[in-house]
Amino acid sequence: MTLLTVHQDNHPTPATTATGTGTATGPHPAAEPDPTTRTSTETKTGTGTSAKTPVDPTHMPRLTTTVPREYVHRSTLAEVFLTGCEQTGNTHYTLTAQWPRAHTFFTTPDGTHHHPLQAAETIRQTGIYLAHAELGIPLGHHFLMRNLHLTTHPQHLTIGPTPTDLTLTATYTPHHPHTKRPTDFTMHITITRNGHPTATGTGRFTCLTPTTYQRLRHPHTTTAGTTTAGTTSTSDAGTQHQPPNPPPTHYGRTLPHDIVLTPTPHPHTWQLTPNPHHPILFDHTTDHIPGMVLLEAAHQAATAHTHPTPTTHPTTLHATFHHYTEHHTPTYITTHTTTNDQTPTTHITAHQNNTTVFTAQLTTHNPTET
């Protein structure tokens, strides 16, 4: 069986007061009475009745907040996009989410659209959150994503004058329905904005206990809180004699530290060289290259392959994770294109040690045509 885990989490267990939906409904303390309004009896004897009145929690407004970051395997609160969840059927859930107006990474270079890969990250978070909060998978378990299929609707990815509030509908299908916990399941997710479809996606997740994961990954596993051994070597290995890297716009990005590829002397071939300190792609310690890094590499390779055409962004994405992608071994990305019904598709393959670890197919659009 070939698998790739999307991430490795090393997070503390959330406080016992955290709720599955992340909504705060507890009472606020009543304000102290103004000393100038106290009666003379209160002032002189201190025996007057207190002016504090208990607050009925049922009359407090429900406030919007994110779900616990531990439930989506994120270290940074700003990178948690889900805000609530409600079960609407035996295997059906309705969730809420919010995308910020100016995300530092998931924004198109012209600043007008949410990046389509933000939908992929939201789908990833949804699958993990539902597994923990609704399906009974304990914190500390590890998740493998076997595949991801994503379709986005560019006209509904525009950035407005306020953060983008989203509604998600999710349905999970267990692959072994008679087990106590659904440790292998497919999640079907639709993301809507003001009632309009923004993205749809499907991903298959497999959950592993810490013991099983350690046995599967040995000797690559790392200790929580440590710097991953070999991370730097992935970025540096074999790059001394490479051609100079073109500007970030060549890859559909604006900042150099967002680029995860380095060109090689071979056409349509790059080495995977992500910045191991990137605050989004490496949000927490991992013992392998995270799946979102591979998706970003696919996007950048597809953009570079079609350069100098106008910057394009994924409309459909079909990705399969075949094996773990290790930090310490050079990874090479190759591309080629095919055309079907006048729609070009870029095919991306990632190799390590002559073994395919990741494949993807992307079709793209030009935002200026929307």
Tab-separated table of C-alpha atoms in Angstrom:
chain	number	residue	atom	x	y	z
A	1	MET	CA	0.000	0.000	0.000
A	2	THR	CA	1.388	3.393	-0.947
A	3	LEU	CA	0.529	6.451	1.072
A	4	LEU	CA	1.567	10.002	1.647
A	5	THR	CA	0.704	11.804	4.805
A	6	VAL	CA	-0.314	15.391	4.278
A	7	HIS	CA	1.396	16.551	7.452
A	8	GLN	CA	2.837	15.525	10.779
A	9	ASP	CA	1.388	17.292	13.786
A	10	ASN	CA	3.126	17.974	17.068
A	11	HIS	CA	0.500	19.949	18.922
A	12	PRO	CA	-0.451	20.000	22.599
A	13	THR	CA	-3.816	18.691	23.700
A	14	PRO	CA	-6.306	21.579	23.724
A	15	ALA	CA	-7.670	22.933	26.956
A	16	THR	CA	-10.620	21.035	28.341
A	17	THR	CA	-12.780	24.119	27.880
A	18	ALA	CA	-12.419	24.038	24.111
A	19	THR	CA	-15.568	23.166	22.244
A	20	GLY	CA	-16.021	21.290	19.020
A	21	THR	CA	-17.607	24.250	17.272
A	22	GLY	CA	-15.288	26.867	18.647
A	23	THR	CA	-18.133	29.212	19.612
A	24	ALA	CA	-17.931	31.163	22.826
A	25	THR	CA	-21.127	31.366	24.812
A	26	GLY	CA	-19.912	31.782	28.399
A	27	PRO	CA	-21.032	34.814	30.459
A	28	HIS	CA	-18.903	37.895	30.823
A	29	PRO	CA	-18.315	39.229	34.366
A	30	ALA	CA	-20.631	42.042	35.337
A	31	ALA	CA	-19.064	45.482	35.626
A	32	GLU	CA	-18.246	46.891	39.060
A	33	PRO	CA	-20.758	49.537	40.246
A	34	ASP	CA	-19.624	53.146	40.134
A	35	PRO	CA	-18.475	54.021	43.706
A	36	THR	CA	-20.114	57.430	43.390
A	37	THR	CA	-23.550	55.838	43.024
A	38	ARG	CA	-23.371	53.694	46.167
A	39	THR	CA	-25.709	54.500	49.039
A	40	SER	CA	-24.371	56.013	52.200
A	41	THR	CA	-25.132	52.778	54.030
A	42	GLU	CA	-22.963	50.805	51.583
A	43	THR	CA	-20.166	53.327	51.910
A	44	LYS	CA	-20.153	53.512	55.678
A	45	THR	CA	-20.959	49.976	56.766
A	46	GLY	CA	-20.167	47.819	53.744
A	47	THR	CA	-23.310	45.774	54.462
A	48	GLY	CA	-25.386	46.940	51.500
A	49	THR	CA	-26.607	44.521	48.847
A	50	SER	CA	-24.139	43.983	45.975
A	51	ALA	CA	-25.066	45.664	42.704
A	52	LYS	CA	-23.742	42.725	40.644
A	53	THR	CA	-26.462	40.853	38.794
A	54	PRO	CA	-25.886	37.311	37.453
A	55	VAL	CA	-25.955	37.104	33.674
A	56	ASP	CA	-28.127	34.445	32.076
A	57	PRO	CA	-25.836	32.595	29.607
A	58	THR	CA	-28.812	31.794	27.364
A	59	HIS	CA	-29.199	35.497	26.586
A	60	MET	CA	-25.554	36.008	25.609
A	61	PRO	CA	-24.869	36.310	21.851
A	62	ARG	CA	-23.072	33.483	20.072
A	63	LEU	CA	-19.721	34.876	18.970
A	64	THR	CA	-17.803	33.791	15.888
A	65	THR	CA	-14.367	32.306	16.444
A	66	THR	CA	-12.231	29.612	14.873
A	67	VAL	CA	-12.393	25.939	15.759
A	68	PRO	CA	-9.487	24.766	17.955
A	69	ARG	CA	-6.259	24.826	15.968
A	70	GLU	CA	-5.330	21.380	17.289
A	71	TYR	CA	-8.376	19.922	15.515
A	72	VAL	CA	-7.047	20.995	12.089
A	73	HIS	CA	-3.357	20.317	12.844
A	74	ARG	CA	-2.277	23.928	12.657
A	75	SER	CA	0.062	25.753	15.009
A	76	THR	CA	-0.979	29.301	14.099
A	77	LEU	CA	-4.479	30.536	14.867
A	78	ALA	CA	-4.395	32.813	11.815
A	79	GLU	CA	-4.155	29.734	9.585
A	80	VAL	CA	-7.364	28.148	10.921
A	81	PHE	CA	-10.153	28.828	8.405
A	82	LEU	CA	-13.036	26.842	9.932
A	83	THR	CA	-15.342	28.658	12.365
A	84	GLY	CA	-18.126	26.211	13.258
A	85	CYS	CA	-19.852	22.901	12.566
A	86	GLU	CA	-23.304	21.339	12.871
A	87	GLN	CA	-24.319	17.766	12.116
A	88	THR	CA	-27.242	17.700	9.696
A	89	GLY	CA	-27.528	13.970	9.043
A	90	ASN	CA	-25.995	10.616	9.838
A	91	THR	CA	-22.976	11.313	7.625
A	92	HIS	CA	-23.690	14.948	6.677
A	93	TYR	CA	-22.320	18.125	8.239
A	94	THR	CA	-22.636	21.847	7.620
A	95	LEU	CA	-19.636	23.977	8.511
A	96	THR	CA	-18.754	27.652	8.371
A	97	ALA	CA	-15.415	29.145	7.394
A	98	GLN	CA	-13.802	32.485	6.675
A	99	TRP	CA	-10.965	33.499	4.363
A	100	PRO	CA	-9.107	36.735	5.166
A	101	ARG	CA	-9.007	39.529	2.620
A	102	ALA	CA	-5.222	39.700	2.371
A	103	HIS	CA	-3.737	36.325	3.213
A	104	THR	CA	0.051	36.419	3.020
A	105	PHE	CA	0.203	33.305	0.834
A	106	PHE	CA	-3.223	32.242	-0.482
A	107	THR	CA	-3.780	35.360	-2.625
A	108	THR	CA	-3.220	35.777	-6.362
A	109	PRO	CA	-0.280	37.993	-7.372
A	110	ASP	CA	-2.580	40.843	-8.444
A	111	GLY	CA	-4.338	40.768	-5.062
A	112	THR	CA	-7.811	40.398	-6.566
A	113	HIS	CA	-8.627	36.723	-5.931
A	114	HIS	CA	-8.298	34.080	-3.259
A	115	HIS	CA	-5.834	31.494	-4.489
A	116	PRO	CA	-7.518	28.215	-5.509
A	117	LEU	CA	-5.162	26.255	-3.258
A	118	GLN	CA	-6.812	27.969	-0.296
A	119	ALA	CA	-9.834	25.806	-1.107
A	120	ALA	CA	-7.563	22.747	-1.020
A	121	GLU	CA	-6.262	23.749	2.413
A	122	THR	CA	-9.840	24.317	3.632
A	123	ILE	CA	-10.821	20.834	2.444
A	124	ARG	CA	-7.796	19.375	4.212
A	125	GLN	CA	-8.796	21.119	7.438
A	126	THR	CA	-12.395	19.958	7.110
A	127	GLY	CA	-11.493	16.294	6.793
A	128	ILE	CA	-9.201	16.382	9.815
A	129	TYR	CA	-11.573	18.486	11.924
A	130	LEU	CA	-14.561	16.204	11.357
A	131	ALA	CA	-12.452	13.148	12.123
A	132	HIS	CA	-11.412	14.577	15.492
A	133	ALA	CA	-14.497	16.528	16.573
A	134	GLU	CA	-17.290	14.367	15.136
A	135	LEU	CA	-15.980	10.909	14.284
A	136	GLY	CA	-14.053	10.151	17.464
A	137	ILE	CA	-10.469	10.056	16.189
A	138	PRO	CA	-8.253	11.037	19.156
A	139	LEU	CA	-5.803	13.910	18.996
A	140	GLY	CA	-2.308	12.617	18.377
A	141	HIS	CA	-3.364	10.348	15.533
A	142	HIS	CA	-1.764	10.917	12.136
A	143	PHE	CA	-3.567	11.420	8.855
A	144	LEU	CA	-2.668	10.195	5.398
A	145	MET	CA	-4.280	11.743	2.350
A	146	ARG	CA	-4.333	9.347	-0.566
A	147	ASN	CA	-5.777	11.722	-3.151
A	148	LEU	CA	-7.445	15.086	-3.645
A	149	HIS	CA	-9.785	16.186	-6.416
A	150	LEU	CA	-10.642	19.889	-6.559
A	151	THR	CA	-12.726	22.101	-8.850
A	152	THR	CA	-12.902	25.864	-8.324
A	153	HIS	CA	-15.148	28.592	-9.763
A	154	PRO	CA	-12.987	31.682	-10.363
A	155	GLN	CA	-15.875	34.141	-10.504
A	156	HIS	CA	-16.610	33.408	-6.839
A	157	LEU	CA	-12.986	33.631	-5.663
A	158	THR	CA	-12.802	37.420	-5.922
A	159	ILE	CA	-11.712	39.301	-2.808
A	160	GLY	CA	-14.344	41.748	-1.555
A	161	PRO	CA	-14.337	44.666	0.895
A	162	THR	CA	-14.758	42.287	3.865
A	163	PRO	CA	-13.427	38.821	4.737
A	164	THR	CA	-15.050	36.042	2.726
A	165	ASP	CA	-17.581	34.061	4.762
A	166	LEU	CA	-18.208	30.546	3.489
A	167	THR	CA	-20.606	27.671	4.086
A	168	LEU	CA	-19.406	24.119	3.622
A	169	THR	CA	-21.427	20.953	3.263
A	170	ALA	CA	-19.521	17.758	3.941
A	171	THR	CA	-20.425	14.100	3.574
A	172	TYR	CA	-18.133	11.314	4.658
A	173	THR	CA	-18.154	7.777	3.313
A	174	PRO	CA	-16.375	5.160	5.470
A	175	HIS	CA	-14.502	2.483	3.557
A	176	HIS	CA	-14.832	0.029	6.439
A	177	PRO	CA	-18.271	0.892	7.869
A	178	HIS	CA	-18.316	-1.880	10.463
A	179	THR	CA	-15.255	-0.700	12.375
A	180	LYS	CA	-15.656	1.143	15.666
A	181	ARG	CA	-14.133	4.327	14.253
A	182	PRO	CA	-14.019	5.404	10.594
A	183	THR	CA	-10.230	5.329	10.225
A	184	ASP	CA	-10.397	5.194	6.411
A	185	PHE	CA	-12.940	7.437	4.719
A	186	THR	CA	-13.616	9.710	1.771
A	187	MET	CA	-14.863	13.242	2.374
A	188	HIS	CA	-17.012	15.042	-0.223
A	189	ILE	CA	-17.074	18.807	0.375
A	190	THR	CA	-18.822	21.726	-1.318
A	191	ILE	CA	-17.790	25.295	-0.474
A	192	THR	CA	-20.361	28.006	-1.157
A	193	ARG	CA	-20.280	31.784	-0.880
A	194	ASN	CA	-23.567	33.645	-0.611
A	195	GLY	CA	-25.260	30.566	-1.995
A	196	HIS	CA	-22.933	30.289	-5.012
A	197	PRO	CA	-20.579	27.306	-5.458
A	198	THR	CA	-16.996	28.401	-4.894
A	199	ALA	CA	-15.256	25.023	-4.906
A	200	THR	CA	-16.015	21.331	-4.675
A	201	GLY	CA	-13.578	18.684	-3.587
A	202	THR	CA	-13.110	15.074	-2.616
A	203	GLY	CA	-10.315	13.609	-0.538
A	204	ARG	CA	-9.575	10.214	0.945
A	205	PHE	CA	-8.144	10.183	4.460
A	206	THR	CA	-6.608	7.359	6.489
A	207	CYS	CA	-5.942	7.678	10.232
A	208	LEU	CA	-3.030	5.984	12.019
A	209	THR	CA	-2.382	5.574	15.727
A	210	PRO	CA	0.905	7.046	16.990
A	211	THR	CA	2.325	3.538	17.479
A	212	THR	CA	1.443	2.476	13.946
A	213	TYR	CA	2.806	5.696	12.503
A	214	GLN	CA	6.094	5.351	14.379
A	215	ARG	CA	6.481	1.792	13.133
A	216	LEU	CA	5.611	2.802	9.569
A	217	ARG	CA	7.890	5.844	9.458
A	218	HIS	CA	10.912	4.608	11.422
A	219	PRO	CA	13.653	5.824	11.175
A	220	HIS	CA	12.280	9.066	9.666
A	221	THR	CA	10.157	10.137	12.634
A	222	THR	CA	11.286	13.111	14.697
A	223	THR	CA	10.767	14.252	18.254
A	224	ALA	CA	8.107	16.892	18.868
A	225	GLY	CA	9.502	20.408	19.039
A	226	THR	CA	12.804	19.618	17.325
A	227	THR	CA	14.062	20.802	13.982
A	228	THR	CA	13.539	18.156	11.359
A	229	ALA	CA	16.808	16.498	10.418
A	230	GLY	CA	17.673	16.793	6.758
A	231	THR	CA	15.254	19.622	5.973
A	232	THR	CA	18.043	21.939	4.889
A	233	SER	CA	19.715	19.298	2.766
A	234	THR	CA	16.581	19.040	0.619
A	235	SER	CA	16.817	22.740	-0.145
A	236	ASP	CA	20.568	22.751	-0.770
A	237	ALA	CA	21.421	19.379	-2.302
A	238	GLY	CA	22.483	19.442	-5.917
A	239	THR	CA	21.828	23.149	-6.511
A	240	GLN	CA	25.441	24.361	-6.823
A	241	HIS	CA	25.518	24.047	-10.638
A	242	GLN	CA	21.869	24.785	-11.401
A	243	PRO	CA	20.785	27.551	-13.795
A	244	PRO	CA	19.807	30.825	-12.098
A	245	ASN	CA	16.266	30.924	-10.789
A	246	PRO	CA	13.951	33.264	-12.735
A	247	PRO	CA	11.891	35.898	-10.880
A	248	PRO	CA	8.933	34.758	-8.720
A	249	THR	CA	6.424	35.895	-11.358
A	250	HIS	CA	7.742	33.103	-13.582
A	251	TYR	CA	6.107	30.702	-11.085
A	252	GLY	CA	2.959	32.725	-10.441
A	253	ARG	CA	4.189	34.216	-7.167
A	254	THR	CA	5.460	37.646	-6.111
A	255	LEU	CA	7.839	36.875	-3.208
A	256	PRO	CA	11.093	34.899	-3.552
A	257	HIS	CA	10.629	32.974	-0.302
A	258	ASP	CA	7.352	31.516	-1.653
A	259	ILE	CA	9.128	29.735	-4.506
A	260	VAL	CA	9.521	25.982	-3.938
A	261	LEU	CA	11.304	25.053	-7.200
A	262	THR	CA	14.795	25.473	-8.606
A	263	PRO	CA	15.439	24.934	-12.335
A	264	THR	CA	17.709	22.133	-13.563
A	265	PRO	CA	19.633	21.823	-16.845
A	266	HIS	CA	16.886	19.530	-18.152
A	267	PRO	CA	13.800	21.050	-19.837
A	268	HIS	CA	10.565	21.111	-17.843
A	269	THR	CA	12.367	19.698	-14.817
A	270	TRP	CA	12.857	21.362	-11.445
A	271	GLN	CA	14.226	20.375	-8.080
A	272	LEU	CA	11.892	20.735	-5.118
A	273	THR	CA	13.580	23.307	-2.839
A	274	PRO	CA	11.021	24.765	-0.415
A	275	ASN	CA	12.047	27.145	2.325
A	276	PRO	CA	11.912	24.955	5.482
A	277	HIS	CA	11.116	28.063	7.550
A	278	HIS	CA	8.141	29.148	5.453
A	279	PRO	CA	5.430	30.166	7.966
A	280	ILE	CA	2.548	28.682	5.943
A	281	LEU	CA	3.962	25.665	4.121
A	282	PHE	CA	5.872	24.527	7.227
A	283	ASP	CA	3.478	25.641	9.925
A	284	HIS	CA	4.776	22.963	12.295
A	285	THR	CA	7.432	20.263	12.541
A	286	THR	CA	7.181	17.502	9.966
A	287	ASP	CA	9.180	14.353	9.284
A	288	HIS	CA	8.461	14.579	5.540
A	289	ILE	CA	7.485	17.128	2.897
A	290	PRO	CA	3.847	18.192	3.583
A	291	GLY	CA	1.235	17.509	0.928
A	292	MET	CA	0.415	21.221	0.561
A	293	VAL	CA	4.041	21.812	-0.471
A	294	LEU	CA	3.617	19.265	-3.260
A	295	LEU	CA	0.370	20.904	-4.392
A	296	GLU	CA	2.106	24.280	-4.461
A	297	ALA	CA	4.985	22.734	-6.420
A	298	ALA	CA	2.465	21.390	-8.943
A	299	HIS	CA	0.920	24.851	-9.323
A	300	GLN	CA	4.300	26.556	-9.737
A	301	ALA	CA	5.575	23.948	-12.205
A	302	ALA	CA	2.418	24.240	-14.304
A	303	THR	CA	2.768	28.031	-14.355
A	304	ALA	CA	6.455	27.868	-15.268
A	305	HIS	CA	5.754	25.269	-17.957
A	306	THR	CA	3.406	27.657	-19.788
A	307	HIS	CA	5.510	30.799	-19.240
A	308	PRO	CA	5.380	33.494	-20.704
A	309	THR	CA	1.621	33.129	-21.068
A	310	PRO	CA	-0.410	35.268	-18.614
A	311	THR	CA	-0.395	34.080	-15.026
A	312	THR	CA	-2.865	31.254	-14.632
A	313	HIS	CA	-4.409	29.540	-11.625
A	314	PRO	CA	-5.791	26.018	-11.172
A	315	THR	CA	-9.415	25.439	-12.107
A	316	THR	CA	-9.333	21.673	-11.658
A	317	LEU	CA	-6.765	19.650	-9.769
A	318	HIS	CA	-6.447	15.882	-9.465
A	319	ALA	CA	-3.607	14.859	-7.161
A	320	THR	CA	-2.452	11.457	-5.934
A	321	PHE	CA	0.043	10.933	-3.115
A	322	HIS	CA	1.879	7.666	-3.756
A	323	HIS	CA	4.655	7.663	-1.146
A	324	TYR	CA	6.068	9.843	1.601
A	325	THR	CA	8.304	12.563	0.199
A	326	GLU	CA	11.401	12.673	2.372
A	327	HIS	CA	13.319	15.765	3.409
A	328	HIS	CA	16.817	14.379	2.995
A	329	THR	CA	16.483	13.020	-0.568
A	330	PRO	CA	16.422	15.287	-3.653
A	331	THR	CA	12.985	15.466	-5.278
A	332	TYR	CA	12.565	16.314	-8.958
A	333	ILE	CA	9.427	17.691	-10.585
A	334	THR	CA	8.728	17.105	-14.288
A	335	THR	CA	5.882	18.396	-16.459
A	336	HIS	CA	4.253	17.817	-19.817
A	337	THR	CA	0.983	18.999	-21.346
A	338	THR	CA	-1.880	17.418	-23.239
A	339	THR	CA	-4.917	18.994	-24.903
A	340	ASN	CA	-8.450	17.648	-24.756
A	341	ASP	CA	-11.364	19.579	-26.311
A	342	GLN	CA	-9.016	22.575	-26.698
A	343	THR	CA	-8.392	22.594	-22.936
A	344	PRO	CA	-4.699	22.167	-22.060
A	345	THR	CA	-3.855	20.032	-19.044
A	346	THR	CA	-0.479	20.050	-17.322
A	347	HIS	CA	0.715	16.725	-15.916
A	348	ILE	CA	3.117	16.935	-12.970
A	349	THR	CA	5.209	14.091	-11.547
A	350	ALA	CA	7.489	14.154	-8.498
A	351	HIS	CA	10.309	11.593	-8.240
A	352	GLN	CA	12.619	10.575	-5.424
A	353	ASN	CA	15.287	7.928	-6.049
A	354	ASN	CA	13.626	7.156	-9.396
A	355	THR	CA	10.353	6.402	-7.582
A	356	THR	CA	7.150	8.344	-8.251
A	357	VAL	CA	5.967	9.897	-4.998
A	358	PHE	CA	3.334	12.326	-6.299
A	359	THR	CA	1.342	12.964	-9.481
A	360	ALA	CA	-1.118	15.693	-10.408
A	361	GLN	CA	-3.076	17.019	-13.355
A	362	LEU	CA	-4.051	20.689	-13.540
A	363	THR	CA	-6.233	22.712	-15.849
A	364	THR	CA	-5.942	26.455	-15.451
A	365	HIS	CA	-7.670	29.728	-16.208
A	366	ASN	CA	-6.577	33.315	-16.683
A	367	PRO	CA	-8.234	35.497	-13.984
A	368	THR	CA	-8.426	38.439	-16.406
A	369	GLU	CA	-10.830	36.396	-18.555
A	370	THR	CA	-13.304	35.926	-15.707
